[in-house]
mmCIF file of N, CA and C in Angstrom:
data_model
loop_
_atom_site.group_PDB
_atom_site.id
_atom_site.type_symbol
_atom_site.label_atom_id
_atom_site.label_comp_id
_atom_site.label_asym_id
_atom_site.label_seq_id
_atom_site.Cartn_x
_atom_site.Cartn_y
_atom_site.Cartn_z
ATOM 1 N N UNK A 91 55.831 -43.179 -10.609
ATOM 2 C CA UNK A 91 57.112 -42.735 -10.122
ATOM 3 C C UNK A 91 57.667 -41.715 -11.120
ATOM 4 N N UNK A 92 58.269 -40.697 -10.885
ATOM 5 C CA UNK A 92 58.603 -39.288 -11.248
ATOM 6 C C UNK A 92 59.969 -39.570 -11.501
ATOM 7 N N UNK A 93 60.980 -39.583 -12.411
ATOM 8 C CA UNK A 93 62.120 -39.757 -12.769
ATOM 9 C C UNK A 93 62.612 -37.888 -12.963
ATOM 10 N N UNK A 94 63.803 -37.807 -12.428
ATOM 11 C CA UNK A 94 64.272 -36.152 -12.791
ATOM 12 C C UNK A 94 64.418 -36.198 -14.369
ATOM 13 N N UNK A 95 64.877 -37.007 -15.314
ATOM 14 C CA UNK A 95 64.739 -37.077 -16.433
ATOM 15 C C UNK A 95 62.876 -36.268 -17.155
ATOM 16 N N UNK A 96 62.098 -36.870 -16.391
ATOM 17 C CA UNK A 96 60.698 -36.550 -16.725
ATOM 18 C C UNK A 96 60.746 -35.002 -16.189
ATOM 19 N N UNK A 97 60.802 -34.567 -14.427
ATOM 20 C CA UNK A 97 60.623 -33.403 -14.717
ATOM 21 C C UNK A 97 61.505 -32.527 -15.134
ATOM 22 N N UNK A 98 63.044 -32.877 -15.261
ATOM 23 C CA UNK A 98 63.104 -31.764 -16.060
ATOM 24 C C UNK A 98 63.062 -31.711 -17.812
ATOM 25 N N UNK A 99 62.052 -32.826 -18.303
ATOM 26 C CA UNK A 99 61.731 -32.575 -19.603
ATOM 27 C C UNK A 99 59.862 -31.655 -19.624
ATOM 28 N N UNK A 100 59.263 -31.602 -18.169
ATOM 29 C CA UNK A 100 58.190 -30.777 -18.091
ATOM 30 C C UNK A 100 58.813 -29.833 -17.740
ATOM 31 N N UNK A 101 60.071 -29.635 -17.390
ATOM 32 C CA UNK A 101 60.432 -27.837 -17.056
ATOM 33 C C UNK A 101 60.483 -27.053 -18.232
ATOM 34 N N UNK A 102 61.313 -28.059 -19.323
ATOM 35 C CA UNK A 102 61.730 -27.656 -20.720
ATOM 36 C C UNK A 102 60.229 -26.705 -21.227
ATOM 37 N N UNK A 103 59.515 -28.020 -21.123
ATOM 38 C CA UNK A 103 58.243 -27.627 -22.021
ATOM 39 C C UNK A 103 57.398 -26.184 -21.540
ATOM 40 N N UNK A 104 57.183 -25.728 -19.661
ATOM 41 C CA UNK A 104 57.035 -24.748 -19.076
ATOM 42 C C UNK A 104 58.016 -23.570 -19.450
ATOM 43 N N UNK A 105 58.994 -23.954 -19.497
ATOM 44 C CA UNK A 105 59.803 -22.571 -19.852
ATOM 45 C C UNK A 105 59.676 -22.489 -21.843
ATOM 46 N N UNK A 106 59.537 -23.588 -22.448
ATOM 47 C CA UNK A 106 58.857 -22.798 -23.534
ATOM 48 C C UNK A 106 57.238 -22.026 -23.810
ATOM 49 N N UNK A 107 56.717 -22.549 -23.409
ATOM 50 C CA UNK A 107 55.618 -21.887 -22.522
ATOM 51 C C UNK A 107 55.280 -20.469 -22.487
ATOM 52 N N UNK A 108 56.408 -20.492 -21.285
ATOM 53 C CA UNK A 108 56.841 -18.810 -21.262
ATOM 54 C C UNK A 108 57.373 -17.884 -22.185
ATOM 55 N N UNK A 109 58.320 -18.143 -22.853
ATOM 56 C CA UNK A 109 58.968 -17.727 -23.743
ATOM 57 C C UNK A 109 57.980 -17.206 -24.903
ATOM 58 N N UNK A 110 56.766 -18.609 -25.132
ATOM 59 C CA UNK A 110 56.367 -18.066 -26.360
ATOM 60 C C UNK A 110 55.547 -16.403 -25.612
ATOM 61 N N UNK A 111 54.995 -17.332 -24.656
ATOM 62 C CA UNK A 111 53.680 -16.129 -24.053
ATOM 63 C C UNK A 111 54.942 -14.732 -23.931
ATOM 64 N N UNK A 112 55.974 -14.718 -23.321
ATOM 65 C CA UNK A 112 56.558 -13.651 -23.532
ATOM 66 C C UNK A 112 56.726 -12.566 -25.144
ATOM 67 N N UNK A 113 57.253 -13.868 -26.239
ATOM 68 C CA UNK A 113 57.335 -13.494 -27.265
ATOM 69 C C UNK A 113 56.416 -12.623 -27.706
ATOM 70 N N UNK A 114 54.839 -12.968 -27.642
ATOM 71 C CA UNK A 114 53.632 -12.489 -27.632
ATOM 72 C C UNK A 114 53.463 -11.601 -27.181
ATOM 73 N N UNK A 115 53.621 -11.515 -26.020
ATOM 74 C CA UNK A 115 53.088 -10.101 -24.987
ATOM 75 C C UNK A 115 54.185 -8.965 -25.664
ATOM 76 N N UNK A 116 55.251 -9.318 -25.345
ATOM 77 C CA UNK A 116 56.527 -7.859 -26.078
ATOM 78 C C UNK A 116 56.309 -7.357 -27.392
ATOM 79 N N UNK A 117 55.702 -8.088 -28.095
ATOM 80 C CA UNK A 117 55.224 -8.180 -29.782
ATOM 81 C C UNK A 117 56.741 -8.477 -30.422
ATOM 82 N N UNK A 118 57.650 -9.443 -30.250
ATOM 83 C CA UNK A 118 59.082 -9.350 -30.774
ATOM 84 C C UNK A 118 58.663 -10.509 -31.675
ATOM 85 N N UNK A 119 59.670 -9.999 -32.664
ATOM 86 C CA UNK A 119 60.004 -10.974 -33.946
ATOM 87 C C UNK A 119 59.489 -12.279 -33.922
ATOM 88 N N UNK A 120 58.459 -13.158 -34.430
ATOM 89 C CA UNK A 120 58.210 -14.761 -34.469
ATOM 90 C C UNK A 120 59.496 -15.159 -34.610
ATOM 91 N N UNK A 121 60.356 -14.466 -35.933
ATOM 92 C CA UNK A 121 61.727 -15.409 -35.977
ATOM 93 C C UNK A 121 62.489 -15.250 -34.907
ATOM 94 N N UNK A 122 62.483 -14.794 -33.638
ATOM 95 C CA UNK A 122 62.890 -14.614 -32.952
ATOM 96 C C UNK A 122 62.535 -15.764 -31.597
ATOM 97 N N UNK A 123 61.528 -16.183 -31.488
ATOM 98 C CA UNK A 123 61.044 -16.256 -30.075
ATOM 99 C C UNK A 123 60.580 -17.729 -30.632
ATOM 100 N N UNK A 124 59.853 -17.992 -31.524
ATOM 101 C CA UNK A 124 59.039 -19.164 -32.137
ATOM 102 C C UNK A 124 60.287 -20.655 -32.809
ATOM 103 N N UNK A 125 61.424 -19.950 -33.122
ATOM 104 C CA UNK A 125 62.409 -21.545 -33.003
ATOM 105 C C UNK A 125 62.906 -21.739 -31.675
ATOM 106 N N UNK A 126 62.999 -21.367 -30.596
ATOM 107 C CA UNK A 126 63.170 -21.499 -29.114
ATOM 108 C C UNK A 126 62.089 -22.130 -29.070
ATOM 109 N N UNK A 127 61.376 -21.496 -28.437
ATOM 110 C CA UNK A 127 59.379 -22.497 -28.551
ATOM 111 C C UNK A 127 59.472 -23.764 -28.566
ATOM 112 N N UNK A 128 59.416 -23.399 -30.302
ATOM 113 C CA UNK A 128 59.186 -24.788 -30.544
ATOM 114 C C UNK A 128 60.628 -26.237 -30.348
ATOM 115 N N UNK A 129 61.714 -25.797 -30.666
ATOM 116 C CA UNK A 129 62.681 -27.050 -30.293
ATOM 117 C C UNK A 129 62.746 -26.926 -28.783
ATOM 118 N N UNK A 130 62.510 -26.444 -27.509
ATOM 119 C CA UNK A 130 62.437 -26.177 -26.224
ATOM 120 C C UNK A 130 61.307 -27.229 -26.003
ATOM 121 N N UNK A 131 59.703 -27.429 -26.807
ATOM 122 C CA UNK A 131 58.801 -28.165 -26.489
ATOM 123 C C UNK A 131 59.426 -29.701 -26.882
ATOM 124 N N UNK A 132 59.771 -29.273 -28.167
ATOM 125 C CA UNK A 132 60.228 -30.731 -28.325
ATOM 126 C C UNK A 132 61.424 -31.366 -27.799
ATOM 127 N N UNK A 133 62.006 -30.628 -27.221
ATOM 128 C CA UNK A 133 63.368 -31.547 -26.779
ATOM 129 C C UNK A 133 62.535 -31.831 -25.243
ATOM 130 N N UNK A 134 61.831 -30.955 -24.706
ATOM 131 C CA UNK A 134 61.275 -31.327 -22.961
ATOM 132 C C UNK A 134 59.981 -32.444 -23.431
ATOM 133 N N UNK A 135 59.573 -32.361 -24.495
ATOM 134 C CA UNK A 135 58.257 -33.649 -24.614
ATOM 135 C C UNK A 135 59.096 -35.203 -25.014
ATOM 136 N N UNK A 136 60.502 -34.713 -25.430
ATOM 137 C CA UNK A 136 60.933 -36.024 -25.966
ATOM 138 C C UNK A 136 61.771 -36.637 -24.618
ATOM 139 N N UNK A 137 62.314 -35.860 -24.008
ATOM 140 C CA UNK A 137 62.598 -36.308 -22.637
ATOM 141 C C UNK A 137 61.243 -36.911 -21.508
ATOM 142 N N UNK A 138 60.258 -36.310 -21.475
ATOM 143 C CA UNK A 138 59.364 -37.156 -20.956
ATOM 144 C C UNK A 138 59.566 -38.350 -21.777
ATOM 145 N N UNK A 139 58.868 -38.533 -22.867
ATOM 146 C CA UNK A 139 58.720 -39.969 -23.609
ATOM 147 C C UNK A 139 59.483 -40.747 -23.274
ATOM 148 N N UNK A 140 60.908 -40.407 -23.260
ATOM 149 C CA UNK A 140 61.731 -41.198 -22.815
ATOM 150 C C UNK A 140 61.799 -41.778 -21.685
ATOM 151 N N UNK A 141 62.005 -40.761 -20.987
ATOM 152 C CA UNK A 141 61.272 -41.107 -19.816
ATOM 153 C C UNK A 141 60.213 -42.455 -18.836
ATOM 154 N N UNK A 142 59.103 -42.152 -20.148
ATOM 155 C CA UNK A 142 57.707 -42.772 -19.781
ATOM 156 C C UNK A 142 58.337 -44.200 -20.426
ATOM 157 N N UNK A 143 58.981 -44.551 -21.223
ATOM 158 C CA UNK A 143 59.485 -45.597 -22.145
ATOM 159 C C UNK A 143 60.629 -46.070 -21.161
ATOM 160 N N UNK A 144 61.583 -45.983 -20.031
ATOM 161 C CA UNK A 144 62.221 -46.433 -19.078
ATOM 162 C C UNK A 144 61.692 -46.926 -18.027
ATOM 163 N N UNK A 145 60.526 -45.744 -17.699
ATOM 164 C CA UNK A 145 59.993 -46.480 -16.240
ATOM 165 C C UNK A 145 59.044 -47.643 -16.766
ATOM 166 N N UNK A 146 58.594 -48.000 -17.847
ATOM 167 C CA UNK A 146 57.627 -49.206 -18.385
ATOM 168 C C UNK A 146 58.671 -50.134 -18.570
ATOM 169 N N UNK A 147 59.837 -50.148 -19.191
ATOM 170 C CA UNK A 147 60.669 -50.989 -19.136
ATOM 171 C C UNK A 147 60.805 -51.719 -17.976
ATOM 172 N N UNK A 148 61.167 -50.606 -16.708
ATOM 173 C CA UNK A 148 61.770 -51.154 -15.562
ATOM 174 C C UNK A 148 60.495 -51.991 -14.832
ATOM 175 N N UNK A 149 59.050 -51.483 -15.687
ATOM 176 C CA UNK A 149 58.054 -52.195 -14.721
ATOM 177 C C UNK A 149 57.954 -53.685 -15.441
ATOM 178 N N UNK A 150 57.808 -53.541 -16.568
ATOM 179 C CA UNK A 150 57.930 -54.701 -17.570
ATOM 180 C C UNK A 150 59.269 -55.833 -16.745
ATOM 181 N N UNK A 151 60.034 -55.420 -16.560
ATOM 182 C CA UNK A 151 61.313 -56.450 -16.431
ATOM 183 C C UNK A 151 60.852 -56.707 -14.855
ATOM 184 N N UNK A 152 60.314 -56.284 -13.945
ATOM 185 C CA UNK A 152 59.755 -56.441 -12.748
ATOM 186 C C UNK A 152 58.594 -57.714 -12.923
ATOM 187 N N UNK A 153 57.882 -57.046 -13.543
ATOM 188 C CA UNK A 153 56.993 -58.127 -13.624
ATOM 189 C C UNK A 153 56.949 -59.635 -14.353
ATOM 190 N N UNK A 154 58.256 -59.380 -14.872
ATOM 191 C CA UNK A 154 58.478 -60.645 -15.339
ATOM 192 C C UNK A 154 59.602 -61.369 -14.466
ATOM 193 N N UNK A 155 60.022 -60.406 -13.587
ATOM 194 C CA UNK A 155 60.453 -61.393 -12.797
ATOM 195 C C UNK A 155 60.030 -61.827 -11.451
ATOM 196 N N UNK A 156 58.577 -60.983 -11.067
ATOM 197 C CA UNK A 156 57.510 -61.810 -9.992
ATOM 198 C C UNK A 156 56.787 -62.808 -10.928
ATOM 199 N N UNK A 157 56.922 -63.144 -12.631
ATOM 200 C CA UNK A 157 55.972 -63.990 -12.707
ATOM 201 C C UNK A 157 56.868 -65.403 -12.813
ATOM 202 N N UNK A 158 58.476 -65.138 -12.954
ATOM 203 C CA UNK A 158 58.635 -66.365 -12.866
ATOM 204 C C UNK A 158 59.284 -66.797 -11.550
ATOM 205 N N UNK A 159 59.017 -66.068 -11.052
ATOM 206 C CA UNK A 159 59.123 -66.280 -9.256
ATOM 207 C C UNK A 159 58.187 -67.499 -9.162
ATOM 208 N N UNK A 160 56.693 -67.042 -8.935
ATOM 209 C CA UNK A 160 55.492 -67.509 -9.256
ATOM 210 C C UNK A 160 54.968 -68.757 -9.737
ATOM 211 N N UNK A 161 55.761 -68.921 -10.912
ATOM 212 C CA UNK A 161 56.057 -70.328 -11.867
ATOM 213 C C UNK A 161 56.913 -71.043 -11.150
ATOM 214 N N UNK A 162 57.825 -70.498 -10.468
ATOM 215 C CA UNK A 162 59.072 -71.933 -9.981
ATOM 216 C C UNK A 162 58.282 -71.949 -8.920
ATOM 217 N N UNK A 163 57.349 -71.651 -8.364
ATOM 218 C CA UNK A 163 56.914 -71.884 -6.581
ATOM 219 C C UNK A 163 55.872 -72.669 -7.495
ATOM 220 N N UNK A 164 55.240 -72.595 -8.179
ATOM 221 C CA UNK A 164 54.134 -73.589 -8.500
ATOM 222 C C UNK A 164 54.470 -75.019 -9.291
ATOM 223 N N UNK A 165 55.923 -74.968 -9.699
ATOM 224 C CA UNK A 165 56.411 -75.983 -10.251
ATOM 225 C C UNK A 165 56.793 -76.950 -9.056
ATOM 226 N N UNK A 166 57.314 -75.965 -7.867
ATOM 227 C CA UNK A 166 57.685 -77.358 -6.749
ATOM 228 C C UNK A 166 56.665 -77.516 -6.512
ATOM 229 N N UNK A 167 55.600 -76.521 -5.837
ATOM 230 C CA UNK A 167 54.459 -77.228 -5.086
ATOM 231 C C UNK A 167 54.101 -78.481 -5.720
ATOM 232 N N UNK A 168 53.690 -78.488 -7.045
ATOM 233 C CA UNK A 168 53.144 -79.861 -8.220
ATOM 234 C C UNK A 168 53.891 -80.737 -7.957
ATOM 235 N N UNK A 169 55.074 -80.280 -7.628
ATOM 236 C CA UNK A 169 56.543 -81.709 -7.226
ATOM 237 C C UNK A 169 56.262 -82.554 -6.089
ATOM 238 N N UNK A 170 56.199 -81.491 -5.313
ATOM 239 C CA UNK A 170 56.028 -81.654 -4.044
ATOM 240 C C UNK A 170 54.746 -82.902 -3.981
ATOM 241 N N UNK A 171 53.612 -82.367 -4.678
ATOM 242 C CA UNK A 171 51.894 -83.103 -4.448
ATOM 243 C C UNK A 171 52.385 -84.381 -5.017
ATOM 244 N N UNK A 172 52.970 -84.191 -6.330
ATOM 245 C CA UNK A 172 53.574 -85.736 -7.160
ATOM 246 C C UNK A 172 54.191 -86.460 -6.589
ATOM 247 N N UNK A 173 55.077 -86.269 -5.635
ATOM 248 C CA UNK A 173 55.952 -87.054 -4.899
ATOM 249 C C UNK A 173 55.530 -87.448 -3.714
ATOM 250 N N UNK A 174 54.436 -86.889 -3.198
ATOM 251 C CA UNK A 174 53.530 -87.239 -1.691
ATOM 252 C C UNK A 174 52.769 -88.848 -2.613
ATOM 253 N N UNK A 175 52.140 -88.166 -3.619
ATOM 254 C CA UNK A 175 51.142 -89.060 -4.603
ATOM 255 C C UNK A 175 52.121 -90.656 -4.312
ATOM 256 N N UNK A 176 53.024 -90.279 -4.755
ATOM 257 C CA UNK A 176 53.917 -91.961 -5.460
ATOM 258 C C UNK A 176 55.438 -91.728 -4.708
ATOM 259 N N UNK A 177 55.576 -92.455 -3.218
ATOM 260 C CA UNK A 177 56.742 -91.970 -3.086
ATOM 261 C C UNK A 177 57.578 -93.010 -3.287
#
């Protein structure tokens, strides 16, 4: 699942991308074009991460709550068999 948080931290990283390849092609100043670049990659790679670190959360807290779904249905059933056993 694709969170807008994620793509627009891959837009970040595409439009630095460009920028550098622009920087390059025009032949303009590194000090010019290369601190864009680079804090542009890192602020759009740290928004993915983040990203990727929410939607695992949200799967993590999911799955722990089909497993104790899971556990209370298997705790009655056992109730259930115990109490047929010896009523």
């Amino acid at each position: 699942m694709t969170t807008l948080l994620e793509v627009l931290g891959w837009f970040f990283v595409v439009v630095a991308i460009g920028v550098l390849i622009f920087g390059v092609v025009s032949r303009a100043e590194p000090a010019i074009f290369l601190p864009a670049t680079i804090s542009g990659a890192i602020a759009g790679l740290g928004m993915v991460a983040i990203a990727q670190v929410i939607e695992a959360l949200v799967v993590t807290a999911e799955s722990a709550e089909r497993s104790e779904q899971h556990l209370q249905t298997l705790v009655e059933l056992m109730t259930k068999t115990d109490e047929s056993k010896h009523p």
